[in-house]
mmCIF file of C-alpha atoms in Angstrom:
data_model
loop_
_atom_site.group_PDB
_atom_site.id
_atom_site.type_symbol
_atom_site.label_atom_id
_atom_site.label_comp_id
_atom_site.label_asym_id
_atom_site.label_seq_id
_atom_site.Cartn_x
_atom_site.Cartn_y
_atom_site.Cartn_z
ATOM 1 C CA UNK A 1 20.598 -121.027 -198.013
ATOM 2 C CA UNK A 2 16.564 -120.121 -198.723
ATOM 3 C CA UNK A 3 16.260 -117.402 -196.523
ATOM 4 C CA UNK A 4 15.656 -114.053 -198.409
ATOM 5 C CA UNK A 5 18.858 -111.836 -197.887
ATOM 6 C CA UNK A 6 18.525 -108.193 -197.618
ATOM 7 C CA UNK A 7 21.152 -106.155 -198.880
ATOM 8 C CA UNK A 8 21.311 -102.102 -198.799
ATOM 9 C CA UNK A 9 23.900 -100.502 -201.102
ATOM 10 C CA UNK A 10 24.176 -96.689 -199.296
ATOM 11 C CA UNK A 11 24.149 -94.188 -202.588
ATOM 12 C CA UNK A 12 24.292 -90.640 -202.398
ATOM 13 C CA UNK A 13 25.018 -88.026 -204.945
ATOM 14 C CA UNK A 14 28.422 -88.369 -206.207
ATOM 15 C CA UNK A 15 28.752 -91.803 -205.371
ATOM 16 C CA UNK A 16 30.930 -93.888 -207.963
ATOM 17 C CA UNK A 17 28.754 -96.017 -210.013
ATOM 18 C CA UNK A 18 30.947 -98.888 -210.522
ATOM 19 C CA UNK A 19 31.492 -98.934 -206.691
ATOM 20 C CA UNK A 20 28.094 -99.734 -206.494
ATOM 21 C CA UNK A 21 27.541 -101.810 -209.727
ATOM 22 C CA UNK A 22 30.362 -104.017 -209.709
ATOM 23 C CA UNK A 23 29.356 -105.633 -206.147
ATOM 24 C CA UNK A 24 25.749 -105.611 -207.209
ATOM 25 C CA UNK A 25 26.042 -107.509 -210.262
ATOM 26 C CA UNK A 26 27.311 -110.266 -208.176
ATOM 27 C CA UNK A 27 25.212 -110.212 -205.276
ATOM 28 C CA UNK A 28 22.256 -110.174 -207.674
ATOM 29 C CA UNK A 29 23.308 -113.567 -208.533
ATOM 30 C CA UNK A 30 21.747 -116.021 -205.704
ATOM 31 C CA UNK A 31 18.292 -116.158 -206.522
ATOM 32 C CA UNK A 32 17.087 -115.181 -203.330
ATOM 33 C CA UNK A 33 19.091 -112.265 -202.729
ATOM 34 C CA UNK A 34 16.969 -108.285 -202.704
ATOM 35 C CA UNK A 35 18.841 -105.209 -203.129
ATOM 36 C CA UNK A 36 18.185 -102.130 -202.126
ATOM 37 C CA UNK A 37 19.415 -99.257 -203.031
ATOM 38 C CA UNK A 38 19.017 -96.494 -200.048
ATOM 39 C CA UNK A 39 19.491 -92.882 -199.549
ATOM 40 C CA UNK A 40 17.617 -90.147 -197.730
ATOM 41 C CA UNK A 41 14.829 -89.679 -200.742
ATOM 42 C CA UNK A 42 13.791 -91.678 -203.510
ATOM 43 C CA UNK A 43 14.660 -88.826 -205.467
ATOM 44 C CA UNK A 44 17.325 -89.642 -207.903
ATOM 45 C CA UNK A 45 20.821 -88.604 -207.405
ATOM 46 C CA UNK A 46 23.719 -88.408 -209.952
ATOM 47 C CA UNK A 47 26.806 -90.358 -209.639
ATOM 48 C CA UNK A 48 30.549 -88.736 -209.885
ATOM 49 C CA UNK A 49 30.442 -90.111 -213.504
ATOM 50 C CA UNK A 50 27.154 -88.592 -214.354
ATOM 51 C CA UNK A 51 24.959 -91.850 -214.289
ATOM 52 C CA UNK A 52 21.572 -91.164 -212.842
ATOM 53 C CA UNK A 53 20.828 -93.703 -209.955
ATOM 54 C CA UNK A 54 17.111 -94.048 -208.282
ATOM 55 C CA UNK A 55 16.994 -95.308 -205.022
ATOM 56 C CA UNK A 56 14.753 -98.080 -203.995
ATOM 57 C CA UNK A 57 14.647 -97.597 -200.229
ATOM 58 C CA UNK A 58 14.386 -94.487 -197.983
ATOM 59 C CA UNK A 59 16.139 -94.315 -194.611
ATOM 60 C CA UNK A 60 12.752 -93.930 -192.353
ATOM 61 C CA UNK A 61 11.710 -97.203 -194.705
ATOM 62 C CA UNK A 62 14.309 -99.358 -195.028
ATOM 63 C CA UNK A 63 13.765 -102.731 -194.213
ATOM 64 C CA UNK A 64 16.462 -104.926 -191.901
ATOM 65 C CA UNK A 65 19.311 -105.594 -193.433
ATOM 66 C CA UNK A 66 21.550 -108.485 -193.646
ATOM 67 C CA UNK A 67 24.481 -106.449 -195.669
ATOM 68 C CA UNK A 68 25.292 -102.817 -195.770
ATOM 69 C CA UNK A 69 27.649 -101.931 -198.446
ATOM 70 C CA UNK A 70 29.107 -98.349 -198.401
ATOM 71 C CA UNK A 71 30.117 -97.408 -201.601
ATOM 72 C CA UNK A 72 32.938 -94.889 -202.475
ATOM 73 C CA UNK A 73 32.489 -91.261 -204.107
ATOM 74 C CA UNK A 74 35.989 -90.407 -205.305
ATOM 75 C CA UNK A 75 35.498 -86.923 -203.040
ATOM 76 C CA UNK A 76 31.584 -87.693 -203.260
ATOM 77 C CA UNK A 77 32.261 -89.140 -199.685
ATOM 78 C CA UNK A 78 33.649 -86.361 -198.014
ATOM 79 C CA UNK A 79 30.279 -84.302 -197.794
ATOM 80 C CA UNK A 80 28.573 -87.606 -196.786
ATOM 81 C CA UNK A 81 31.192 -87.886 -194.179
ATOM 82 C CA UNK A 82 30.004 -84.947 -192.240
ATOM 83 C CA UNK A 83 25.945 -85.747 -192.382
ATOM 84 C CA UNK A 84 24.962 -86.931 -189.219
ATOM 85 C CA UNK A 85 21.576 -88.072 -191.107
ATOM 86 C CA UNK A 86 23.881 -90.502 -192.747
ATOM 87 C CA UNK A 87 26.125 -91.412 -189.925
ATOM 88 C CA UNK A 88 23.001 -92.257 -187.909
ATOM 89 C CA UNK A 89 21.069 -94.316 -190.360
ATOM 90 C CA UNK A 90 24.634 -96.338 -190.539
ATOM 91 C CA UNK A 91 24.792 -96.762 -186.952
ATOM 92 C CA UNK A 92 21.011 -97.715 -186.646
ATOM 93 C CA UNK A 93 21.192 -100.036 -189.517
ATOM 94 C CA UNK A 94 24.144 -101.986 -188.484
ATOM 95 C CA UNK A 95 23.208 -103.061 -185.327
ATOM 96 C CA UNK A 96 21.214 -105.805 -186.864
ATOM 97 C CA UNK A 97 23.305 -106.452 -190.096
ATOM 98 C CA UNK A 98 25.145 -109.613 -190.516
ATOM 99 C CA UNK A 99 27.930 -107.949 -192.533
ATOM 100 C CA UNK A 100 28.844 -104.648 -192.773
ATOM 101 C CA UNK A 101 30.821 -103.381 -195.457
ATOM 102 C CA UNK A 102 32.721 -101.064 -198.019
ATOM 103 C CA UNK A 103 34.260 -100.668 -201.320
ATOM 104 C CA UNK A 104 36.577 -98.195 -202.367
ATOM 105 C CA UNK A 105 36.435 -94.866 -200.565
ATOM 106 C CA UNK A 106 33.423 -96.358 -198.424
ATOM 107 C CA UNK A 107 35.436 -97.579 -195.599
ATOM 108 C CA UNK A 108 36.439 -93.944 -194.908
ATOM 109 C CA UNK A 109 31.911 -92.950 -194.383
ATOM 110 C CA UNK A 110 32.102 -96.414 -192.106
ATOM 111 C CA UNK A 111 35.055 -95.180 -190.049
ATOM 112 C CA UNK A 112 33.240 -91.742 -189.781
ATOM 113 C CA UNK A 113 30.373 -93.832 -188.772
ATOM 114 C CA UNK A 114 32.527 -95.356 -185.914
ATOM 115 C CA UNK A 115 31.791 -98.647 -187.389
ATOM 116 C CA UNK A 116 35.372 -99.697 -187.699
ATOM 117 C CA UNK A 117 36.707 -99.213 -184.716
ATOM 118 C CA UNK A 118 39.303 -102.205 -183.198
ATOM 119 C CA UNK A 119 38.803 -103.244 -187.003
ATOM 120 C CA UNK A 120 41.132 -103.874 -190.192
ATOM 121 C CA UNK A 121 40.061 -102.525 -193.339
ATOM 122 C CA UNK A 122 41.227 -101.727 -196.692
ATOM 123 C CA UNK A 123 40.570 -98.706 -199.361
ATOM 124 C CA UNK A 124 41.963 -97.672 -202.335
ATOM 125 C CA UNK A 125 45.403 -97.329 -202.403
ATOM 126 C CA UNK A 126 45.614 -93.307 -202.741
ATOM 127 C CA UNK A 127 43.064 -92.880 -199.564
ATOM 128 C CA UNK A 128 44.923 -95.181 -197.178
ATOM 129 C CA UNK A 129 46.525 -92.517 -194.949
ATOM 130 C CA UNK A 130 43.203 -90.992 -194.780
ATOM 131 C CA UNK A 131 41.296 -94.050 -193.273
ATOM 132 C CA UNK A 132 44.789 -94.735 -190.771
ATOM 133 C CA UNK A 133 43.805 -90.824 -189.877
ATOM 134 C CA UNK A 134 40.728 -92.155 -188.762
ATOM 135 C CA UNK A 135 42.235 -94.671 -186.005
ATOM 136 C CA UNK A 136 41.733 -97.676 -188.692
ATOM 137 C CA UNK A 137 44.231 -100.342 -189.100
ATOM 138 C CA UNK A 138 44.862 -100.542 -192.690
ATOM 139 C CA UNK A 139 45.771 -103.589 -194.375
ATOM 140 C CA UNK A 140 46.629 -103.366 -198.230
ATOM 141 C CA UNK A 141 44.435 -106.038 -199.202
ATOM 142 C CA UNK A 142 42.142 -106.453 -202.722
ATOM 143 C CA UNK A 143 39.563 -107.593 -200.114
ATOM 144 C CA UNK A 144 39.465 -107.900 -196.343
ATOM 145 C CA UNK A 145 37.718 -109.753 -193.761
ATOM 146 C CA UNK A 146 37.852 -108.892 -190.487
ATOM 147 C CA UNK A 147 35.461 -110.625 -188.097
ATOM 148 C CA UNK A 148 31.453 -109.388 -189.623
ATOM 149 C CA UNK A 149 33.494 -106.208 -191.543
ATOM 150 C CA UNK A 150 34.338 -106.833 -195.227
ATOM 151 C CA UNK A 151 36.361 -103.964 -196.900
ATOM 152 C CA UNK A 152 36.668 -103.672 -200.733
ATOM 153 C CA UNK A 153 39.951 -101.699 -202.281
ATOM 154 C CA UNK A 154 39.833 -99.351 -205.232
ATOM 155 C CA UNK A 155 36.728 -99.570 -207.556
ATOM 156 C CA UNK A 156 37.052 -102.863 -209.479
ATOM 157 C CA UNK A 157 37.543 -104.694 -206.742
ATOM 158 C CA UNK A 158 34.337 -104.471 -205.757
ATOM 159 C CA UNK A 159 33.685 -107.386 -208.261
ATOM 160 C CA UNK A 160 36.017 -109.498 -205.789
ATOM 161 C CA UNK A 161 34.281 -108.160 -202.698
ATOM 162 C CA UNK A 162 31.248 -109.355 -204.037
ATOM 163 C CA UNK A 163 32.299 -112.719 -205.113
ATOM 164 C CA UNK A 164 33.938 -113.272 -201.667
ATOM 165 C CA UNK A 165 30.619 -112.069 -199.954
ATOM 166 C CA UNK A 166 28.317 -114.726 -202.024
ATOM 167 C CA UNK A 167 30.747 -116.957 -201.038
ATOM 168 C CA UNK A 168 30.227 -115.803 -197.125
ATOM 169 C CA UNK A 169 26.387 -116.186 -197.589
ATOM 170 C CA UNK A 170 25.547 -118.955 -200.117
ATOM 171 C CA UNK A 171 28.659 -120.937 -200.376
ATOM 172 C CA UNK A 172 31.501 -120.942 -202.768
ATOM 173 C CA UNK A 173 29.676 -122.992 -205.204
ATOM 174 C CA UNK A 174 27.490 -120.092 -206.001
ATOM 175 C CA UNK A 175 30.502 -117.693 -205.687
ATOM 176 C CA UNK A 176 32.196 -119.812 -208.541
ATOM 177 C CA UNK A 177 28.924 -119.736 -210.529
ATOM 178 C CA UNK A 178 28.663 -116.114 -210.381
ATOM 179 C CA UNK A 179 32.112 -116.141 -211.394
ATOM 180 C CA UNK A 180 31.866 -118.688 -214.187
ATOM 181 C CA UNK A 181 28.125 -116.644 -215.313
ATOM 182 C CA UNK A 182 30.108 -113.231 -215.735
ATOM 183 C CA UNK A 183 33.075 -114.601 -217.400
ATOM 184 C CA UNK A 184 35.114 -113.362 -214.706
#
């Protein structure tokens, strides 16, 4: 694939880095991939671990995506839950995104979003109940595809979300290089 692929990781303050940073190491890989990282200002926000994180992208200037990833916050999700700014910009957003997606805690902003409805997803393990609260059909999966929704489960396996994603979009040639690149 030579096509330039957008992707938009959603970040907000109290977002877990490694929710973000595990999936973007590997979808940094394919040489034609751009990532943006998007939240209301270009301000930059603090994650629930205390890394500082500068967004790239704004929501009034965000480009078409082909991927939105929703991180997770640990409870960094729950006020982004009830922001209708966010919610919107999700709905808006998706209607033109190939994939749409979450790791960790994310699926439960996508749900919120109504972005999952008649869909399976995953999350981790200690929020399942929440996301089944939300009239989602929860599979306990490392990684889940359902249909154009791809659902991550607790933190690390964001590395495996992206890997499986790469292999959606470029092929699992350049999933396994990815792999084989970060020792993984």
């Amino acid at each position: 694939m030579t096509k330039q692929i957008n992707i938009g990781f959603l970040i907000y303050p109290d977002v877990v880095q490694l929710d973000v940073m595990g999936a973007y190491q590997v979808l940094a890989f394919p040489p034609n991939a751009t990532i943006h990282l998007i939240w209301k200002t270009l301000e930059p926000i603090k994650s629930n671990e205390g890394l500082i994180i500068t967004p790239t992208q704004t929501f009034d200037r965000c480009p078409t995506l082909d991927v939105i990833c929703v991180p997770g916050g640990g409870m960094g999700q729950v006020e982004v839950m009830q922001d209708k700014t966010v919610l919107d910009f999700l709905q808006r957003i998706s209607d033109k995104a190939q994939y749409i997606t979450s790791v960790c805690t994310g699926s439960l902003i996508l749900a919120k979003a109504n972005l999952l409805n008649g869909y399976q997803a995953t999350c981790h393990w200690a929020f399942r109940e929440h996301l089944a609260a939300l009239g989602v059909e929860i599979i306990p999966q490392r990684v889940l595809i359902d249909r154009d929704r791809l659902t991550g489960a607790g933190v690390t396996s964001g590395i495996d979300f992206g890997l499986t994603l790469v292999s959606l979009l470029w092929g699992e040639d350049m999933a396994k290089m990815a792999q084989l690149m970060m020792e993984y």
